[in-house]
PDB file of C-alpha atoms in Angstrom:
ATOM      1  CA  UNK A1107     -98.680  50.831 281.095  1.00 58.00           C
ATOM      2  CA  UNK A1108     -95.771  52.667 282.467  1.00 70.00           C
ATOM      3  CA  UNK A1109     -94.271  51.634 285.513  1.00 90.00           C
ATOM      4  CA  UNK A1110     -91.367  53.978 287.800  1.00 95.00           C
ATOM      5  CA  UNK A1111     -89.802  52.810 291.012  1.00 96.00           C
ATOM      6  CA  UNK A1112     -87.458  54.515 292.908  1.00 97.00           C
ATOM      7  CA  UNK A1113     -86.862  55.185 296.298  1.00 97.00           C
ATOM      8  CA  UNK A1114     -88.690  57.534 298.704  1.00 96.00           C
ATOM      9  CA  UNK A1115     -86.235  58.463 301.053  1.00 97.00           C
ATOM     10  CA  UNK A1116     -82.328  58.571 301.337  1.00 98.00           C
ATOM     11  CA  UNK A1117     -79.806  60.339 303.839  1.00 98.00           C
ATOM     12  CA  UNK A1118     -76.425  60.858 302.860  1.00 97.00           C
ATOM     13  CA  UNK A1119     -73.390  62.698 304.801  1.00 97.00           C
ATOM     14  CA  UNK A1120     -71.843  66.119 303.201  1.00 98.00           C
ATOM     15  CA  UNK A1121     -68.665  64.982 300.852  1.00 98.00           C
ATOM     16  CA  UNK A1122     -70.053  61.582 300.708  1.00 98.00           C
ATOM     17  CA  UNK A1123     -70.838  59.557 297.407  1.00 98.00           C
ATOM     18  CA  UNK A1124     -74.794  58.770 297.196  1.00 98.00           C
ATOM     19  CA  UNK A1125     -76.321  56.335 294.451  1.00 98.00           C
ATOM     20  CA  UNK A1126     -80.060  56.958 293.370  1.00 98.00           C
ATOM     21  CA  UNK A1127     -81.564  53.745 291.838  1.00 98.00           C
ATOM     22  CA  UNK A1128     -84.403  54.081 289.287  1.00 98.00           C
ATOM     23  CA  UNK A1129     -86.591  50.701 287.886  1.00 98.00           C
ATOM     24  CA  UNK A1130     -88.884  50.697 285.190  1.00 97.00           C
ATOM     25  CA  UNK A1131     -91.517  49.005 282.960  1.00 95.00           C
ATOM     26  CA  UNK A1132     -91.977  50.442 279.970  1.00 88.00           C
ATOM     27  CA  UNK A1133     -92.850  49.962 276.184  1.00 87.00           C
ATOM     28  CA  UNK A1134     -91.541  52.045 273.593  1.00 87.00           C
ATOM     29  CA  UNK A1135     -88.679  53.087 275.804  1.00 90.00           C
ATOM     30  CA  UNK A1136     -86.600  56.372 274.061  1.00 89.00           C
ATOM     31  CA  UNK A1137     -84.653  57.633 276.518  1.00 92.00           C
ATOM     32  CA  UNK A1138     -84.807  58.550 280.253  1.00 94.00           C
ATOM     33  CA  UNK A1139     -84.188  62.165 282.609  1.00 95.00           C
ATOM     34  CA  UNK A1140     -83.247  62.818 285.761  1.00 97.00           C
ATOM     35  CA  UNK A1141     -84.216  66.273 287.201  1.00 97.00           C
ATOM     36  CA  UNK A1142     -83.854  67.216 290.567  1.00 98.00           C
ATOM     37  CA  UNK A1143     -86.749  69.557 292.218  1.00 97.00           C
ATOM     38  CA  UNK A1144     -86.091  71.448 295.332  1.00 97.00           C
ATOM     39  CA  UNK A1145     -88.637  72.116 297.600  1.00 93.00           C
ATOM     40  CA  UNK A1146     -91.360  74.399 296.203  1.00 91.00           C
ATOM     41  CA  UNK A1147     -89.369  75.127 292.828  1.00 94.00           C
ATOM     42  CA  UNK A1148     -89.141  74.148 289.632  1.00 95.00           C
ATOM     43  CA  UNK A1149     -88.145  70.397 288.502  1.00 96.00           C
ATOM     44  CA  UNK A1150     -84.649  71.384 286.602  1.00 95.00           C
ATOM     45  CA  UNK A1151     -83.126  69.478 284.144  1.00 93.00           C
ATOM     46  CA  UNK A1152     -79.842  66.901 285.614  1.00 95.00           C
ATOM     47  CA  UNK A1153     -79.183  64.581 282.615  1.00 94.00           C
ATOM     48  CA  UNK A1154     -80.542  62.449 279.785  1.00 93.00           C
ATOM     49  CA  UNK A1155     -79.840  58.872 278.677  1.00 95.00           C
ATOM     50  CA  UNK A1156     -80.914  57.093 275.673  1.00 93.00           C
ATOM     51  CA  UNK A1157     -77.458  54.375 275.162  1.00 94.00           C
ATOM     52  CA  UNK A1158     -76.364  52.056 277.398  1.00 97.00           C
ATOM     53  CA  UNK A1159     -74.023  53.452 279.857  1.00 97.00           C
ATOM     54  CA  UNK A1160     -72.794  56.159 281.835  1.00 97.00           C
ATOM     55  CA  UNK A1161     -72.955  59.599 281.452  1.00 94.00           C
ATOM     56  CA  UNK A1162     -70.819  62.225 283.357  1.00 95.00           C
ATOM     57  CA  UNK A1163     -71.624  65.846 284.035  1.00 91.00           C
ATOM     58  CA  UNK A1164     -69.456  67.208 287.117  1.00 94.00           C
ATOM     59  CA  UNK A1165     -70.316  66.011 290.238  1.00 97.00           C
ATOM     60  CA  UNK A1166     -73.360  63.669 288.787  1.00 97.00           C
ATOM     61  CA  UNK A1167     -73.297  60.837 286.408  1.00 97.00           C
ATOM     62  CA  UNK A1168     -76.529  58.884 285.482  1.00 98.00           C
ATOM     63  CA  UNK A1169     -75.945  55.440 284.069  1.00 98.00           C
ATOM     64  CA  UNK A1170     -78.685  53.394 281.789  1.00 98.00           C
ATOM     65  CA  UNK A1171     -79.405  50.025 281.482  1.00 98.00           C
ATOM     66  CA  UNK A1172     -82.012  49.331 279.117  1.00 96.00           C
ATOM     67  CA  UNK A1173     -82.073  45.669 279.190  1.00 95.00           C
ATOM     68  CA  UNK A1174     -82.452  45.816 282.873  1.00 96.00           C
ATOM     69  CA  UNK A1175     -85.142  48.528 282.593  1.00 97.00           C
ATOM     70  CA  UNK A1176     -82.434  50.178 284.977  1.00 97.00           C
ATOM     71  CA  UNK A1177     -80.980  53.591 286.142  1.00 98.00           C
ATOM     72  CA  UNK A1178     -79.012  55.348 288.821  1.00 98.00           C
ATOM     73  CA  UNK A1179     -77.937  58.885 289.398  1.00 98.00           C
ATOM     74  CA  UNK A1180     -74.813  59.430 291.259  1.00 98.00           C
ATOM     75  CA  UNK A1181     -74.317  62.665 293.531  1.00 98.00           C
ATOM     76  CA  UNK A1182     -69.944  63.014 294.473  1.00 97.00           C
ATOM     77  CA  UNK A1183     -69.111  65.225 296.678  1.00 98.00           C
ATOM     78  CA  UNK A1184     -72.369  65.757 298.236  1.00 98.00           C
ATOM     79  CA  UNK A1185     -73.585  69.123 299.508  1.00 98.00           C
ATOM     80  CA  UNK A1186     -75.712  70.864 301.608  1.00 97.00           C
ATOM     81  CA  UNK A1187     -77.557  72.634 298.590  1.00 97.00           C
ATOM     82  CA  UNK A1188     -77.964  69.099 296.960  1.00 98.00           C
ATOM     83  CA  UNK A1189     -80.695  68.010 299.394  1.00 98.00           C
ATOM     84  CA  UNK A1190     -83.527  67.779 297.252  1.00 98.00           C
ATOM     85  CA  UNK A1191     -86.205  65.093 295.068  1.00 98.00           C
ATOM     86  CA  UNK A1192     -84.726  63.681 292.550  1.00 98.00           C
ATOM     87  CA  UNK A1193     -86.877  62.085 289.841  1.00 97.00           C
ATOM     88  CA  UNK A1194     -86.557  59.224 287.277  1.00 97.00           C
ATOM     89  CA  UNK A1195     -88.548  60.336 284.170  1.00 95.00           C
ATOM     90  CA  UNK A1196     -89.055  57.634 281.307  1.00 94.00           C
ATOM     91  CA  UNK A1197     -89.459  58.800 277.595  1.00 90.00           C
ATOM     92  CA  UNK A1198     -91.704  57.213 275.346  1.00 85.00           C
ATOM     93  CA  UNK A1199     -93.950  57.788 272.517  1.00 74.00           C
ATOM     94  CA  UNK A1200     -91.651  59.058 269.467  1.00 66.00           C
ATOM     95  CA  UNK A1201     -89.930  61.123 271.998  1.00 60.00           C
ATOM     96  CA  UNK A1202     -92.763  63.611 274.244  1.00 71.00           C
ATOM     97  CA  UNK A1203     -94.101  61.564 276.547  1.00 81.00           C
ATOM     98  CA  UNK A1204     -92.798  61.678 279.682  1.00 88.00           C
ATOM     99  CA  UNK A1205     -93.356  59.482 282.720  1.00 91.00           C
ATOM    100  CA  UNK A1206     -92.633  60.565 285.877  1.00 93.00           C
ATOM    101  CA  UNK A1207     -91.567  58.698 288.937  1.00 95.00           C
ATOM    102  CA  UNK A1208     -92.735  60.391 292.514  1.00 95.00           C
ATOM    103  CA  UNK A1209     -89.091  61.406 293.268  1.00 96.00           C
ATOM    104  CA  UNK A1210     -86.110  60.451 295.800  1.00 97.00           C
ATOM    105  CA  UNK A1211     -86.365  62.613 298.559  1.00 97.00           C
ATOM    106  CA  UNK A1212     -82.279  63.100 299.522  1.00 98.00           C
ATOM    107  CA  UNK A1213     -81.226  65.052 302.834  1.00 98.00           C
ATOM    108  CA  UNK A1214     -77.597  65.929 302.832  1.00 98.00           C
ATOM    109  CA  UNK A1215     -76.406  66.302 306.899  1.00 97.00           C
ATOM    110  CA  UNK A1216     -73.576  67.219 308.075  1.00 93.00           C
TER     111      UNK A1216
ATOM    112  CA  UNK B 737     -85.186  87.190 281.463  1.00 54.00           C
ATOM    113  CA  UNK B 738     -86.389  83.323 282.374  1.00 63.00           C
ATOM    114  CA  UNK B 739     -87.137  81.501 279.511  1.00 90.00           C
ATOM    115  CA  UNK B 740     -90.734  80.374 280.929  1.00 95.00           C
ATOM    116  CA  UNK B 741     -92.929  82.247 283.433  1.00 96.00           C
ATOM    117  CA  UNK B 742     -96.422  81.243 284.904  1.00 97.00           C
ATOM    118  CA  UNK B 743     -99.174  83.634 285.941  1.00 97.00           C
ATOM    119  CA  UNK B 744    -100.362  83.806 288.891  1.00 97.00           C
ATOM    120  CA  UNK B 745     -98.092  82.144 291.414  1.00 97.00           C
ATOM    121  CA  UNK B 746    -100.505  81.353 293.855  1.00 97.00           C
ATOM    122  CA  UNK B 747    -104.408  81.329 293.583  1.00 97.00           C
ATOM    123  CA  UNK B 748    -107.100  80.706 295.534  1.00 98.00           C
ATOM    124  CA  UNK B 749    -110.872  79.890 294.183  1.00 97.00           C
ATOM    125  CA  UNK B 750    -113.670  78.737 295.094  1.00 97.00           C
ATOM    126  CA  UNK B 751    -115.405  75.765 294.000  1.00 98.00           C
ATOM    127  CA  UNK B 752    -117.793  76.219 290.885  1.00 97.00           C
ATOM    128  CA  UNK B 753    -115.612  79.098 289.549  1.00 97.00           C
ATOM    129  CA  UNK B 754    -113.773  79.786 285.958  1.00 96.00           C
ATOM    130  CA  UNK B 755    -110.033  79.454 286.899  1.00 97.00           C
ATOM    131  CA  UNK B 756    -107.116  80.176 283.607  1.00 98.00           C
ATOM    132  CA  UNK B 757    -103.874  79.831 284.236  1.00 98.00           C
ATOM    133  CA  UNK B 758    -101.280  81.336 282.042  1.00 98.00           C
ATOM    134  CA  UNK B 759     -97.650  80.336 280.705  1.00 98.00           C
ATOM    135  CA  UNK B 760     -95.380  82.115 278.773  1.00 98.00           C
ATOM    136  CA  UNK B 761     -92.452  81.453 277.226  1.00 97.00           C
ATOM    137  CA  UNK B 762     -89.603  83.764 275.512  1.00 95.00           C
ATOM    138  CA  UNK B 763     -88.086  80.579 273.648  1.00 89.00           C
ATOM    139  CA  UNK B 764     -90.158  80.120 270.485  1.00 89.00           C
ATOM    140  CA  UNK B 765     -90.203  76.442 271.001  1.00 92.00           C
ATOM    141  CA  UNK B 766     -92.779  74.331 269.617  1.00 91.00           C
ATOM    142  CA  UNK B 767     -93.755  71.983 272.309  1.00 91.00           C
ATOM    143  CA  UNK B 768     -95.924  73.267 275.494  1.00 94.00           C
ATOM    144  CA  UNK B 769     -97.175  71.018 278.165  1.00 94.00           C
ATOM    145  CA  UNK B 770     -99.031  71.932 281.804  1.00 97.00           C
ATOM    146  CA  UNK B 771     -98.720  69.329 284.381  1.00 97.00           C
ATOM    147  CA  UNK B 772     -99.810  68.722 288.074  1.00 98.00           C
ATOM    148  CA  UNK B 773     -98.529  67.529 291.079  1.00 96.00           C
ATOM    149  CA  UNK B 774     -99.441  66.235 293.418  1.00 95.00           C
ATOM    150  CA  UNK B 775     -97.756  64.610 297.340  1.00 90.00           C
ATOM    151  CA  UNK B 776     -97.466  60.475 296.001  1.00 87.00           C
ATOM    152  CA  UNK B 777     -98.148  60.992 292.445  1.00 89.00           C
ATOM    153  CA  UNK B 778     -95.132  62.177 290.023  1.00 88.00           C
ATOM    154  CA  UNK B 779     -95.714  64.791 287.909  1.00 94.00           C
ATOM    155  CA  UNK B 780     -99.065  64.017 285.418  1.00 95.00           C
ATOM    156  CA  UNK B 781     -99.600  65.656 281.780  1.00 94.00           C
ATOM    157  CA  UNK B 782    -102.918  67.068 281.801  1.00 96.00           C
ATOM    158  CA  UNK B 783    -102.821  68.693 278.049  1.00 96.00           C
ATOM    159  CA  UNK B 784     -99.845  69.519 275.953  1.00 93.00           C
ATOM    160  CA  UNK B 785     -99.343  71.115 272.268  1.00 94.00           C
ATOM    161  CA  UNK B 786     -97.601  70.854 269.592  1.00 91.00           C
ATOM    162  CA  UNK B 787     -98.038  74.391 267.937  1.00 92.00           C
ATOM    163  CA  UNK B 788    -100.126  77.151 267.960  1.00 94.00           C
ATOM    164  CA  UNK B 789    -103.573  75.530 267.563  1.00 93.00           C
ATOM    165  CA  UNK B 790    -102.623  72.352 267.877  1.00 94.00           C
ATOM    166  CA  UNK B 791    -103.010  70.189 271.453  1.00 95.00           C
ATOM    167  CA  UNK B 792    -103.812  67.425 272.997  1.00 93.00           C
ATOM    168  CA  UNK B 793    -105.181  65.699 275.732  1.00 93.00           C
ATOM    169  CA  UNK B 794    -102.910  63.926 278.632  1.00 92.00           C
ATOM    170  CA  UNK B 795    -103.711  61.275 280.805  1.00 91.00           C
ATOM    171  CA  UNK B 796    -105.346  63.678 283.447  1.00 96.00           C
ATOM    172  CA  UNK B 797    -107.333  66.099 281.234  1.00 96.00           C
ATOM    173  CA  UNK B 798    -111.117  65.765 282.334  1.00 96.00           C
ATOM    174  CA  UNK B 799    -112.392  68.971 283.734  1.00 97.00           C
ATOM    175  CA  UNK B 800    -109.573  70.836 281.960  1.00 98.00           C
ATOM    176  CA  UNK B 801    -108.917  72.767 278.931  1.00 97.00           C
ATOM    177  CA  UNK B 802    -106.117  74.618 276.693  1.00 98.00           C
ATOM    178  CA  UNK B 803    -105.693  77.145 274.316  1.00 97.00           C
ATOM    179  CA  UNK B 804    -102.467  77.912 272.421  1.00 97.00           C
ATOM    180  CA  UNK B 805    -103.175  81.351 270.174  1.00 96.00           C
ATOM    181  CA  UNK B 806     -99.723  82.441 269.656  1.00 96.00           C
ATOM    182  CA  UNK B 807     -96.707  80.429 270.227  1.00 96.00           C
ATOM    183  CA  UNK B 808     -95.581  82.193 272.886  1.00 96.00           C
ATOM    184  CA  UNK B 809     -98.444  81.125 275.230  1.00 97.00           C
ATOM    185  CA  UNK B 810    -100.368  78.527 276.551  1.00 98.00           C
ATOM    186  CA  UNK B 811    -103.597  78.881 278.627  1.00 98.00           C
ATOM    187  CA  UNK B 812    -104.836  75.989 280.853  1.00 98.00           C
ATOM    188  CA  UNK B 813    -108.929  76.424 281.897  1.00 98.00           C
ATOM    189  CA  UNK B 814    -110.378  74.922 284.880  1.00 97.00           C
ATOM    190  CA  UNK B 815    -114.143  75.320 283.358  1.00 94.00           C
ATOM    191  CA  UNK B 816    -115.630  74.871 286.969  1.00 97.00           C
ATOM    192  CA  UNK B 817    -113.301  74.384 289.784  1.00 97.00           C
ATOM    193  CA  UNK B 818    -113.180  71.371 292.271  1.00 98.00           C
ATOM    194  CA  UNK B 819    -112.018  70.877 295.509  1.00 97.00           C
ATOM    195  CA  UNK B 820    -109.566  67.305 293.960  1.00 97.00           C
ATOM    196  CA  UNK B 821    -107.989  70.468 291.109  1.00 98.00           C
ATOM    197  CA  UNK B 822    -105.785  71.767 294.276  1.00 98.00           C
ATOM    198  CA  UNK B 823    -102.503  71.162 293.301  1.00 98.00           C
ATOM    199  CA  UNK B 824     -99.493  72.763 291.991  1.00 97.00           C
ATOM    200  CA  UNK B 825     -99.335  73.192 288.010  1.00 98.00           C
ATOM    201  CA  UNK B 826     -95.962  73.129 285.908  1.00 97.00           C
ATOM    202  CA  UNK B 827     -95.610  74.243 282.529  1.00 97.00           C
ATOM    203  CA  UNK B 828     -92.841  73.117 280.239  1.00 95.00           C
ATOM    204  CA  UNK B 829     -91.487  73.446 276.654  1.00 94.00           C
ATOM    205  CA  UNK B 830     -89.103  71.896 274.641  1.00 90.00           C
ATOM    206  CA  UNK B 831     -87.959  72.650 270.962  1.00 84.00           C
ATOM    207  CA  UNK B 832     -88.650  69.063 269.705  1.00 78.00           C
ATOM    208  CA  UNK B 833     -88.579  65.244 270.483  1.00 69.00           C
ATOM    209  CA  UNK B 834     -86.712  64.687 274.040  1.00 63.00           C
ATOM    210  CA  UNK B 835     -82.917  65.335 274.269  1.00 72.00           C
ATOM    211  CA  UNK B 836     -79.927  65.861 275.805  1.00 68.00           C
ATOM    212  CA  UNK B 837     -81.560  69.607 276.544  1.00 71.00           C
ATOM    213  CA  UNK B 838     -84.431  68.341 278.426  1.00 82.00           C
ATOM    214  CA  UNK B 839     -87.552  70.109 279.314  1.00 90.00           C
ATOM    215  CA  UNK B 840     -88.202  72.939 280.680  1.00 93.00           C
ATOM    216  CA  UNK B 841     -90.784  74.269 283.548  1.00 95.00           C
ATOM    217  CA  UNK B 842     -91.654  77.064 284.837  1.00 96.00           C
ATOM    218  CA  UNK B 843     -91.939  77.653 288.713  1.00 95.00           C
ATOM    219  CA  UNK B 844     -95.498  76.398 289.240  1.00 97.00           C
ATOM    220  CA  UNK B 845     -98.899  77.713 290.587  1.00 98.00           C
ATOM    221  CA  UNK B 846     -99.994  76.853 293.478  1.00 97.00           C
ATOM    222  CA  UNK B 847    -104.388  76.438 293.030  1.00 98.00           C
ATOM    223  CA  UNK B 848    -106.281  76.101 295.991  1.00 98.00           C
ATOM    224  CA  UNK B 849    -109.844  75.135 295.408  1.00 98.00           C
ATOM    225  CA  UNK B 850    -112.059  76.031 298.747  1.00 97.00           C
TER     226      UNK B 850
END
């Protein structure tokens, strides 16, 4: 079966530097999201891994480890506006299934 | 215009009752998924397709069913509502096999089943 962990809760300071870990068991691993879901929206798309490594985009990077069965997403420069879930999705199947963790819940204070 | 729009927003039904809930997209992508979620699960694929006629079951499909007529739209049937079918219910598309485009969902429906 599939398998995410991540945390539920995190608390980070405006213009600080916050690190979201991600864990998972998987077979068939293709690739992995994060999106990042404010409260009563929309999940919307943050980045996508399928090598080894980090990927930067702005003020977030996501980094993959697939030997590790390991991920993090890392918010710079946090903001107010950034508070939010962010979820660990694992990609399997030939490509369309997804797997979704149950989110990070992250409130940015001042 | 946004690329994906659900219909209704909210809803509220009783139990026993025929409930279809409607997505739309403006895209012309190929792949359509609906999805629940629900507080301590992540987000579960109830039925998904893979072009017009063509869907499948996801891992939380009993008491559900879809119909894809036109590419443009993807119907999701509760046949006979249930009090455990509250949640809120995301559709998605994507053109293809996953990438660095992601998916994409539309901003829910919130089902209440009294």
């Amino acid at each position: 079966g599939q398998n995410i962990d991540q945390p539920t809760e995190m608390t980070a300071t405006e213009g600080a530097i916050v690190q979201i870990n991600c864990t998972y068991q998987t077979s068939g691993f293709n690739g992995l999201f994060w999106y990042q879901q404010h409260a009563g929206e929309a999940p919307t798309f943050l980045s996508y891994n399928v090598l080894d490594g980090l990927e930067e985009k702005g003020r977030f990077s996501s980094f993959l480890s697939r030997s590790k069965g390991y991920s993090y997403l890392l918010l710079k420069e946090l903001q107010m506006k950034d508070s939010a879930s962010y979820l660990c999705v694992t990609i399997t199947g030939g490509g369309n299934k997804l797997t979704f963790g149950t989110g990070t819940q992250l409130k940015v204070e001042l | 215009d946004a690329g994906i729009t659900q219909s209704p927003r909210h809803k509220v039904t009783e139990t026993g009752t025929p409930v279809t809930l409607r997505c739309h997209q403006t895209e012309n992508h190929r792949y359509m998924y609906w999805y629940r979620q629900d507080p301590g699960h992540g987000l579960r694929l109830i039925h998904y397709s893979y072009g017009v006629k063509d869907t499948d079951k996801g891992e939380v499909s009993d008491g559900y069913s879809v119909s894809r007529s036109k590419t443009e739209d993807f119907l999701l049937t509760l046949e006979s509502a249930t009090s455990s079918q509250t949640s809120v219910y995301f559709c998605a598309n994507s053109p293809g096999t996953a990438s660095n485009y992601g998916y994409t969902f539309g901003s829910g429906t919130r089902l209440t089943v009294v």
